[in-house]
């Protein structure tokens, strides 16, 4: 299992008699771009919280970057990055202050922060924006910066929770170019999205319905399996069976 970044076996999360996640099993290879899809209420958020070391499962097994979700949560947090559509940057801090702040949180030395920050600012083309408040940046730039900050400490895995929500198609494509580049460097990408065209960019896709994993394969294989022309069709055929509506 040395080439596996994430391993889940019969992962289950119960709240009373309610199964938010019901015996979910999958693994993610190191350097893979893994799409984690499902309608609202499917259980995606619950699984992600467990894998990020923020919640304990009720039963089953799971390791993230080789660390157990039951008793090595702090080690998991040190070896992953996380980006959310809703909150990833402090808008009342400048571009450079955000980079320095998150670099410090992730334990990067001051010397390394300075060196990496200079390269990052140049890579993003933000040389003239370093002293500007993040709140004043266009959404697309915020998302690119947030992703860059999430992998600033060079984690083994980065979790992206609907990272491109609200941005235009051109910016989304540019954002995915950054994802491909990170994966090429060996960072494992675990991404949730409601954009089915983005699902096509993943190496493999899993689709959850009502707490269970209903499909897992490469996009092309899933389209063949369901005789579908697009991932939209595949997703609709599975998601329309869902009963739940809240995650």
One Martini backbone bead per residue (centre of mass of N, CA, C, O) as a GRO file, in nm:
protein
  247
    1UNK     BB    1   0.051   0.067   0.009
    2UNK     BB    2   0.269   0.291  -0.074
    3UNK     BB    3   0.080   0.424  -0.325
    4UNK     BB    4  -0.117   0.530  -0.096
    5UNK     BB    5  -0.288   0.809   0.033
    6UNK     BB    6  -0.578   0.665   0.047
    7UNK     BB    7  -0.772   0.460   0.288
    8UNK     BB    8  -1.089   0.285   0.263
    9UNK     BB    9  -1.289   0.075   0.500
   10UNK     BB   10  -1.602   0.076   0.588
   11UNK     BB   11  -1.690   0.364   0.621
   12UNK     BB   12  -1.855   0.504   0.919
   13UNK     BB   13  -2.140   0.733   0.999
   14UNK     BB   14  -2.320   0.803   1.298
   15UNK     BB   15  -2.649   0.952   1.399
   16UNK     BB   16  -2.759   0.739   1.566
   17UNK     BB   17  -2.970   0.597   1.315
   18UNK     BB   18  -2.795   0.768   1.119
   19UNK     BB   19  -2.642   0.731   0.794
   20UNK     BB   20  -2.411   0.929   0.651
   21UNK     BB   21  -2.209   0.678   0.640
   22UNK     BB   22  -2.200   0.357   0.441
   23UNK     BB   23  -1.959   0.160   0.380
   24UNK     BB   24  -1.692   0.305   0.264
   25UNK     BB   25  -1.483   0.220  -0.029
   26UNK     BB   26  -1.144   0.341  -0.093
   27UNK     BB   27  -0.876   0.466  -0.308
   28UNK     BB   28  -0.571   0.674  -0.332
   29UNK     BB   29  -0.332   0.773  -0.528
   30UNK     BB   30  -0.041   0.897  -0.573
   31UNK     BB   31  -0.104   1.184  -0.771
   32UNK     BB   32  -0.401   1.190  -0.781
   33UNK     BB   33  -0.713   1.280  -0.939
   34UNK     BB   34  -0.991   1.296  -0.715
   35UNK     BB   35  -1.331   1.259  -0.750
   36UNK     BB   36  -1.599   1.386  -0.523
   37UNK     BB   37  -1.930   1.296  -0.560
   38UNK     BB   38  -2.252   1.462  -0.489
   39UNK     BB   39  -2.525   1.534  -0.360
   40UNK     BB   40  -2.704   1.669  -0.143
   41UNK     BB   41  -2.664   1.432   0.125
   42UNK     BB   42  -2.443   1.205   0.049
   43UNK     BB   43  -2.157   1.256   0.246
   44UNK     BB   44  -1.901   1.418   0.167
   45UNK     BB   45  -1.839   1.601   0.412
   46UNK     BB   46  -1.803   1.375   0.619
   47UNK     BB   47  -1.564   1.236   0.486
   48UNK     BB   48  -1.375   1.481   0.477
   49UNK     BB   49  -1.361   1.530   0.783
   50UNK     BB   50  -1.227   1.262   0.848
   51UNK     BB   51  -0.973   1.292   0.652
   52UNK     BB   52  -0.892   1.578   0.806
   53UNK     BB   53  -0.928   1.532   1.130
   54UNK     BB   54  -1.244   1.640   1.236
   55UNK     BB   55  -1.352   1.334   1.251
   56UNK     BB   56  -1.506   1.046   1.363
   57UNK     BB   57  -1.567   0.736   1.314
   58UNK     BB   58  -1.773   0.464   1.393
   59UNK     BB   59  -1.645   0.287   1.155
   60UNK     BB   60  -1.382   0.142   1.030
   61UNK     BB   61  -1.127   0.237   0.786
   62UNK     BB   62  -0.844   0.486   0.785
   63UNK     BB   63  -0.598   0.650   0.572
   64UNK     BB   64  -0.369   0.941   0.577
   65UNK     BB   65  -0.060   0.944   0.481
   66UNK     BB   66  -0.048   0.680   0.691
   67UNK     BB   67  -0.273   0.784   0.885
   68UNK     BB   68  -0.489   0.751   1.146
   69UNK     BB   69  -0.819   0.864   1.214
   70UNK     BB   70  -0.825   0.793   1.529
   71UNK     BB   71  -0.489   0.859   1.640
   72UNK     BB   72  -0.362   1.076   1.385
   73UNK     BB   73  -0.475   1.371   1.329
   74UNK     BB   74  -0.230   1.567   1.354
   75UNK     BB   75  -0.064   1.432   1.128
   76UNK     BB   76  -0.262   1.482   0.906
   77UNK     BB   77  -0.271   1.798   0.919
   78UNK     BB   78   0.044   1.825   0.841
   79UNK     BB   79  -0.008   1.652   0.543
   80UNK     BB   80  -0.221   1.872   0.459
   81UNK     BB   81  -0.451   2.038   0.253
   82UNK     BB   82  -0.696   2.324   0.238
   83UNK     BB   83  -0.991   2.409   0.033
   84UNK     BB   84  -1.246   2.657   0.024
   85UNK     BB   85  -1.497   2.844  -0.102
   86UNK     BB   86  -1.572   3.000   0.174
   87UNK     BB   87  -1.273   2.944   0.330
   88UNK     BB   88  -0.906   3.055   0.291
   89UNK     BB   89  -0.895   3.370   0.349
   90UNK     BB   90  -0.785   3.688   0.461
   91UNK     BB   91  -0.929   3.990   0.362
   92UNK     BB   92  -0.770   4.183   0.589
   93UNK     BB   93  -0.526   4.083   0.434
   94UNK     BB   94  -0.265   4.055   0.260
   95UNK     BB   95  -0.110   3.867   0.044
   96UNK     BB   96   0.154   3.833   0.211
   97UNK     BB   97   0.021   3.780   0.488
   98UNK     BB   98  -0.116   3.517   0.409
   99UNK     BB   99   0.133   3.358   0.337
  100UNK     BB  100   0.279   3.391   0.612
  101UNK     BB  101   0.059   3.279   0.796
  102UNK     BB  102   0.023   2.990   0.668
  103UNK     BB  103   0.317   2.910   0.680
  104UNK     BB  104   0.332   2.919   0.992
  105UNK     BB  105   0.108   2.714   1.057
  106UNK     BB  106   0.266   2.482   0.880
  107UNK     BB  107   0.588   2.519   0.970
  108UNK     BB  108   0.740   2.722   0.813
  109UNK     BB  109   1.008   2.883   0.774
  110UNK     BB  110   1.104   3.203   0.735
  111UNK     BB  111   1.299   3.154   0.504
  112UNK     BB  112   1.109   2.983   0.329
  113UNK     BB  113   0.881   3.182   0.306
  114UNK     BB  114   1.035   3.401   0.154
  115UNK     BB  115   1.121   3.229  -0.090
  116UNK     BB  116   0.839   3.117  -0.172
  117UNK     BB  117   0.685   3.385  -0.193
  118UNK     BB  118   0.840   3.506  -0.430
  119UNK     BB  119   0.771   3.276  -0.630
  120UNK     BB  120   0.463   3.291  -0.607
  121UNK     BB  121   0.413   3.582  -0.692
  122UNK     BB  122   0.540   3.544  -0.971
  123UNK     BB  123   0.363   3.309  -1.072
  124UNK     BB  124   0.085   3.488  -1.029
  125UNK     BB  125   0.136   3.799  -1.091
  126UNK     BB  126   0.165   3.974  -0.783
  127UNK     BB  127   0.388   4.198  -0.747
  128UNK     BB  128   0.169   4.457  -0.730
  129UNK     BB  129  -0.023   4.303  -0.479
  130UNK     BB  130   0.107   4.238  -0.191
  131UNK     BB  131  -0.033   4.511  -0.035
  132UNK     BB  132  -0.306   4.400  -0.087
  133UNK     BB  133  -0.610   4.326  -0.018
  134UNK     BB  134  -0.782   4.042  -0.073
  135UNK     BB  135  -1.073   4.171  -0.090
  136UNK     BB  136  -0.977   4.330  -0.375
  137UNK     BB  137  -0.981   4.081  -0.531
  138UNK     BB  138  -1.051   3.882  -0.761
  139UNK     BB  139  -1.183   3.574  -0.743
  140UNK     BB  140  -0.976   3.423  -0.917
  141UNK     BB  141  -0.727   3.513  -0.751
  142UNK     BB  142  -0.815   3.401  -0.483
  143UNK     BB  143  -0.822   3.101  -0.569
  144UNK     BB  144  -0.526   3.077  -0.654
  145UNK     BB  145  -0.410   3.164  -0.380
  146UNK     BB  146  -0.548   2.950  -0.203
  147UNK     BB  147  -0.415   2.708  -0.337
  148UNK     BB  148  -0.119   2.793  -0.293
  149UNK     BB  149  -0.145   2.798   0.020
  150UNK     BB  150  -0.238   2.492   0.055
  151UNK     BB  151   0.068   2.407  -0.086
  152UNK     BB  152   0.310   2.560   0.052
  153UNK     BB  153   0.404   2.299   0.246
  154UNK     BB  154   0.400   2.040   0.079
  155UNK     BB  155   0.185   1.829   0.063
  156UNK     BB  156   0.053   1.518  -0.004
  157UNK     BB  157  -0.240   1.647   0.040
  158UNK     BB  158  -0.534   1.796  -0.122
  159UNK     BB  159  -0.832   1.960  -0.025
  160UNK     BB  160  -1.116   2.031  -0.244
  161UNK     BB  161  -1.403   2.243  -0.182
  162UNK     BB  162  -1.538   2.376  -0.424
  163UNK     BB  163  -1.309   2.586  -0.564
  164UNK     BB  164  -1.488   2.714  -0.838
  165UNK     BB  165  -1.706   2.878  -0.721
  166UNK     BB  166  -1.812   3.156  -0.928
  167UNK     BB  167  -1.631   3.120  -1.165
  168UNK     BB  168  -1.514   3.139  -1.463
  169UNK     BB  169  -1.427   2.925  -1.716
  170UNK     BB  170  -1.137   3.029  -1.761
  171UNK     BB  171  -1.047   3.019  -1.462
  172UNK     BB  172  -1.105   2.722  -1.420
  173UNK     BB  173  -0.896   2.620  -1.622
  174UNK     BB  174  -0.651   2.752  -1.482
  175UNK     BB  175  -0.688   2.605  -1.215
  176UNK     BB  176  -0.647   2.317  -1.339
  177UNK     BB  177  -0.357   2.364  -1.422
  178UNK     BB  178  -0.259   2.378  -1.127
  179UNK     BB  179  -0.343   2.094  -1.050
  180UNK     BB  180  -0.169   1.942  -1.253
  181UNK     BB  181   0.100   2.052  -1.148
  182UNK     BB  182   0.078   1.938  -0.861
  183UNK     BB  183   0.051   1.639  -0.947
  184UNK     BB  184   0.330   1.630  -1.096
  185UNK     BB  185   0.473   1.672  -0.800
  186UNK     BB  186   0.283   1.454  -0.611
  187UNK     BB  187   0.013   1.569  -0.544
  188UNK     BB  188  -0.276   1.494  -0.399
  189UNK     BB  189  -0.615   1.508  -0.532
  190UNK     BB  190  -0.914   1.613  -0.349
  191UNK     BB  191  -1.230   1.665  -0.518
  192UNK     BB  192  -1.505   1.880  -0.513
  193UNK     BB  193  -1.797   1.903  -0.742
  194UNK     BB  194  -2.066   2.053  -0.958
  195UNK     BB  195  -1.885   2.025  -1.213
  196UNK     BB  196  -1.888   1.800  -1.473
  197UNK     BB  197  -1.649   1.899  -1.646
  198UNK     BB  198  -1.441   1.857  -1.413
  199UNK     BB  199  -1.466   1.550  -1.387
  200UNK     BB  200  -1.306   1.496  -1.656
  201UNK     BB  201  -1.016   1.576  -1.519
  202UNK     BB  202  -1.014   1.320  -1.373
  203UNK     BB  203  -0.895   1.009  -1.318
  204UNK     BB  204  -1.118   0.972  -1.091
  205UNK     BB  205  -1.457   0.873  -0.984
  206UNK     BB  206  -1.690   0.941  -0.726
  207UNK     BB  207  -2.032   0.837  -0.629
  208UNK     BB  208  -2.267   0.958  -0.406
  209UNK     BB  209  -2.556   0.796  -0.232
  210UNK     BB  210  -2.686   0.806   0.063
  211UNK     BB  211  -2.384   0.717   0.193
  212UNK     BB  212  -2.302   0.577  -0.078
  213UNK     BB  213  -2.105   0.400  -0.310
  214UNK     BB  214  -2.204   0.381  -0.659
  215UNK     BB  215  -1.928   0.493  -0.798
  216UNK     BB  216  -1.597   0.386  -0.958
  217UNK     BB  217  -1.405   0.569  -1.202
  218UNK     BB  218  -1.338   0.653  -1.495
  219UNK     BB  219  -1.501   0.862  -1.695
  220UNK     BB  220  -1.513   0.681  -1.949
  221UNK     BB  221  -1.618   0.424  -1.806
  222UNK     BB  222  -1.882   0.547  -1.698
  223UNK     BB  223  -2.004   0.622  -1.972
  224UNK     BB  224  -2.010   0.333  -2.079
  225UNK     BB  225  -2.177   0.197  -1.853
  226UNK     BB  226  -2.425   0.430  -1.902
  227UNK     BB  227  -2.453   0.529  -2.190
  228UNK     BB  228  -2.297   0.813  -2.198
  229UNK     BB  229  -2.194   1.148  -2.305
  230UNK     BB  230  -2.180   1.240  -1.997
  231UNK     BB  231  -2.145   1.321  -1.661
  232UNK     BB  232  -2.424   1.435  -1.629
  233UNK     BB  233  -2.574   1.171  -1.691
  234UNK     BB  234  -2.450   0.994  -1.477
  235UNK     BB  235  -2.527   1.165  -1.231
  236UNK     BB  236  -2.833   1.168  -1.273
  237UNK     BB  237  -2.887   0.858  -1.259
  238UNK     BB  238  -2.790   0.846  -0.961
  239UNK     BB  239  -2.910   1.103  -0.805
  240UNK     BB  240  -3.224   1.044  -0.853
  241UNK     BB  241  -3.222   0.824  -0.607
  242UNK     BB  242  -3.227   1.023  -0.400
  243UNK     BB  243  -3.350   1.126  -0.071
  244UNK     BB  244  -3.160   1.317   0.026
  245UNK     BB  245  -3.069   1.695   0.096
  246UNK     BB  246  -2.850   1.677   0.330
  247UNK     BB  247  -2.503   1.687   0.447
   0.00000   0.00000   0.00000
